[in-house]
Short mmCIF file of C-alpha atoms in Angstrom, two decimals:
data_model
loop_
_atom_site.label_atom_id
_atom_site.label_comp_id
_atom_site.label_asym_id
_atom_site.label_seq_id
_atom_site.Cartn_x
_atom_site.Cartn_y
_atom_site.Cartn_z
CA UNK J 1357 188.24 82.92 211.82
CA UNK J 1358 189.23 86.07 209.87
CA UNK J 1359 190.12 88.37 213.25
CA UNK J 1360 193.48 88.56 214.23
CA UNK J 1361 193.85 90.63 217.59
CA UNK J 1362 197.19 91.25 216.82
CA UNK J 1363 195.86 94.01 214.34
CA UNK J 1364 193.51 95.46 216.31
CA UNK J 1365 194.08 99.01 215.59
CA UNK J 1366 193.97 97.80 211.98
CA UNK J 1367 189.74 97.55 212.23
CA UNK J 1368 187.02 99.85 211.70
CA UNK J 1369 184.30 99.65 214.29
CA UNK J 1370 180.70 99.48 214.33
CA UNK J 1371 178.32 99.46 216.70
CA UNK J 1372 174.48 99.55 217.42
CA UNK J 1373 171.95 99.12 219.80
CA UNK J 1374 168.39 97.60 220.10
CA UNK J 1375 166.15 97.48 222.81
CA UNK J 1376 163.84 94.80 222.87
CA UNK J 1377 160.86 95.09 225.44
CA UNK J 1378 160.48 91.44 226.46
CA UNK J 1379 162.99 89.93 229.62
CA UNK J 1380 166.09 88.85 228.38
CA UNK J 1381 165.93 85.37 228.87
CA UNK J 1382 163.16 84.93 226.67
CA UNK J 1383 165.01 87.31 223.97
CA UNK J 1384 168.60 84.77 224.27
CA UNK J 1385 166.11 81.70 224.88
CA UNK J 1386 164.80 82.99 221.03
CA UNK J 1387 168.29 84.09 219.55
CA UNK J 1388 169.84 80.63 219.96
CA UNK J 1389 167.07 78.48 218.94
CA UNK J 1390 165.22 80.31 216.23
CA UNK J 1391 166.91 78.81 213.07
CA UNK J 1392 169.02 80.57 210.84
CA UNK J 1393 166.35 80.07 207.79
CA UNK J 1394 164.05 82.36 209.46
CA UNK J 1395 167.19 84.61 211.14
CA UNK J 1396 169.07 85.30 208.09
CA UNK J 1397 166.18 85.75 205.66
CA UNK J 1398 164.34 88.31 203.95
CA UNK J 1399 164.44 91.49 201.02
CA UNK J 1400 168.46 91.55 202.15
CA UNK J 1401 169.42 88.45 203.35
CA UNK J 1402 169.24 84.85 202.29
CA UNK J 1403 170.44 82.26 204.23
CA UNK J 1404 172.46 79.44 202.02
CA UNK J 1405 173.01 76.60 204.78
CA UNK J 1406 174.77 75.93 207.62
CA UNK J 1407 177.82 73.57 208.52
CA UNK J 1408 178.55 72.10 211.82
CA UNK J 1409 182.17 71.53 212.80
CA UNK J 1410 180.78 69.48 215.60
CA UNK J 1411 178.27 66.68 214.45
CA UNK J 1412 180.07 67.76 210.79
CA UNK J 1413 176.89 68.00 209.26
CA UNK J 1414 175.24 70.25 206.60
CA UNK J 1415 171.57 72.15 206.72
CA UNK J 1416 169.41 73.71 204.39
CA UNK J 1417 166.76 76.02 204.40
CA UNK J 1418 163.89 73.47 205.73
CA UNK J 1419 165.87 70.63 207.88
CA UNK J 1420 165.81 71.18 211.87
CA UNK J 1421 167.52 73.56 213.56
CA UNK J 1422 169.03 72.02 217.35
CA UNK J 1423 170.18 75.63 218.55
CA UNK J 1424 173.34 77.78 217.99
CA UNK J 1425 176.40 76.32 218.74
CA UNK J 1426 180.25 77.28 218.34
CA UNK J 1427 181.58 75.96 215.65
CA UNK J 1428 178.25 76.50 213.03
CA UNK J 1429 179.34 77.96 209.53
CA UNK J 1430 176.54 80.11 207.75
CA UNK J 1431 176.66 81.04 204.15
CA UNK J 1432 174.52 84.02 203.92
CA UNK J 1433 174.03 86.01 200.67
CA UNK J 1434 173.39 89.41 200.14
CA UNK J 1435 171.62 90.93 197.95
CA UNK J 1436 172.34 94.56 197.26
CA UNK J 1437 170.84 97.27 194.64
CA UNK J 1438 167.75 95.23 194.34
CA UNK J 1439 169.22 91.97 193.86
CA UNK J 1440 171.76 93.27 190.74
CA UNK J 1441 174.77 92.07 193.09
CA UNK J 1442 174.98 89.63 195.08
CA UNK J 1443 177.61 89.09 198.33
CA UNK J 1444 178.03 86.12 199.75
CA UNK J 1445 179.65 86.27 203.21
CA UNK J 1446 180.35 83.39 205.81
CA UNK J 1447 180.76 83.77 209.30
CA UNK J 1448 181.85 81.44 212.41
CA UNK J 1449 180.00 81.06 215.25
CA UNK J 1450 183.33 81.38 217.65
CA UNK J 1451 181.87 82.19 221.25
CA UNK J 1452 178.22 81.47 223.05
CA UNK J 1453 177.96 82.13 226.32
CA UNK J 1454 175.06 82.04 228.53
CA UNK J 1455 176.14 83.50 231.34
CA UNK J 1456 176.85 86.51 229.48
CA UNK J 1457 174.07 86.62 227.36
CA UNK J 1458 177.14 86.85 224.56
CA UNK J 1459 177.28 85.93 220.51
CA UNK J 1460 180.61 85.80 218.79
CA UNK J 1461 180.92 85.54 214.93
CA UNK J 1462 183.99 85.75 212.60
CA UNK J 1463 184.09 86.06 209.18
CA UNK J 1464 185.42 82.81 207.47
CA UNK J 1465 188.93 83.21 206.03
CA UNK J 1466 188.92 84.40 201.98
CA UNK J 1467 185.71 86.34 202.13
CA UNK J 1468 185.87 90.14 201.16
CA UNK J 1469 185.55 91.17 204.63
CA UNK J 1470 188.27 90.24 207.98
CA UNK J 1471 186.92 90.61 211.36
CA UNK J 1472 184.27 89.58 213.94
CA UNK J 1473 180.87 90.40 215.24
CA UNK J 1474 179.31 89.97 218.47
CA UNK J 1475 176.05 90.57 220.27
CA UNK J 1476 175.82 91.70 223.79
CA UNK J 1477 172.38 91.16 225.46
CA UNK J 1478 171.83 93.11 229.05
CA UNK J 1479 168.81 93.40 231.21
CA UNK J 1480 167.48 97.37 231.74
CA UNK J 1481 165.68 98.44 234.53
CA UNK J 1482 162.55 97.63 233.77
CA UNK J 1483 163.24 94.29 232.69
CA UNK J 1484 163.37 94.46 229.51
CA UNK J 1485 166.52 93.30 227.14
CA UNK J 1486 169.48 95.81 225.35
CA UNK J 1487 171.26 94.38 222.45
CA UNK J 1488 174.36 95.95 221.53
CA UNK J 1489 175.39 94.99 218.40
CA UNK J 1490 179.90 95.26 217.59
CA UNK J 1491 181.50 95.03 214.49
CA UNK J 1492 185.33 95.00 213.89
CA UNK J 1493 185.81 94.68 209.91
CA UNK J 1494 188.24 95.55 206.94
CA UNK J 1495 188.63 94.80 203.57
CA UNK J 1496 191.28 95.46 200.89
CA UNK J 1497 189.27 98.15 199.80
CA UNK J 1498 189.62 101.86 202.46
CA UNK J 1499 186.85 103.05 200.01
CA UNK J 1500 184.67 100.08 200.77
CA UNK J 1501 185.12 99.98 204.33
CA UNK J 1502 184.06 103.98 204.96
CA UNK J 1503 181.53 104.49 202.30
CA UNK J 1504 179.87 101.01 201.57
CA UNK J 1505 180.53 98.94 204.37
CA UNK J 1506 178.62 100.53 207.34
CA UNK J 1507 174.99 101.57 205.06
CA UNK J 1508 174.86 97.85 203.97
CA UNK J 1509 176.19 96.47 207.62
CA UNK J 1510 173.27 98.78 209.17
CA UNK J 1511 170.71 97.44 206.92
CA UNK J 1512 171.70 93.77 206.87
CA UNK J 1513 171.77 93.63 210.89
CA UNK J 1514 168.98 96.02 211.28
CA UNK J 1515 166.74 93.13 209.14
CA UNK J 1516 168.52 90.50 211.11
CA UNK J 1517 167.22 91.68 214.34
CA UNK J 1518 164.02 92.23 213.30
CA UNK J 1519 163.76 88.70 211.99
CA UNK J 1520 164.83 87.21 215.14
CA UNK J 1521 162.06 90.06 217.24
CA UNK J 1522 159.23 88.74 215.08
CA UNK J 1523 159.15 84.92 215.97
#
């Protein structure tokens, strides 16, 4: 992965929250099996494929999904001002746990972003499921990071979520 802890202080950070009114294990049940097709797909996001370290094998858009694992590659492209550019980022799946209800992405070395991503799932009060969203990222761009960076971010996870809410 892209994140080096060793530069911690070096990161801009993002975070948001979602709250999701359906018990949580049915909300992590959903985030680790839906495929990434239907996850990473819509106006802002298209998913490319997907490369497991572990069986080292490559899916597209239609072939079965088995369920998240570490060590899955996505290519993911992003399609910004309408579609007149187009980003294409790639990201690590580096840490599932299901004890703690926990997703851990990095961006792939040599993208234009360094950093991770992870998702945080807890249980409210009333049973229903908070998502907590972190981002650590930087580019080689300061003007990128502060101005660009979080609006698209925002958007991008924001139709993400709501991807993975409507299966």
């Amino acid at each position: 992965g892209s994140y080096n802890a060793a530069e911690n202080k070096t990161y801009k950070k993002h975070r948001q929250s979602y709250l999701v009114l359906k018990p949580i294990d049915e909300v992590w049940k959903s985030y680790t099996s839906t495929s990434p097709a239907k996850s990473w797909n819509g106006k802002m996001l298209n998913f490319g494929c997907l490369i497991s370290k572990k069986s080292n094998r490559v899916s597209y858009q239609n072939d079965a999904y088995d369920g998240a694992e570490e060590g899955q590659v996505f290519y993911v492209n992003l399609k910004l001002l309408k579609g007149l550019y187009n980003l294409a980022v790639a990201f690590e799946v580096t840490k599932l746990s299901d004890e703690k209800h926990t997703i851990e992405y990095s961006y792939v070395k040599g993208g234009k972003t360094s950093g991770k991503q992870w998702m945080e799932m807890e249980e409210t009060a009333d049973g229903h499921t908070r998502i907590s969203h972190y981002t650590l990222y930087k580019s080689s761009s300061e003007l990128r990071d502060v101005l660009i960076y979080p609006y698209v971010h925002e958007l991008a996870i924001t139709e993400f979520h709501q991807n993975m809410l409507n299966q």
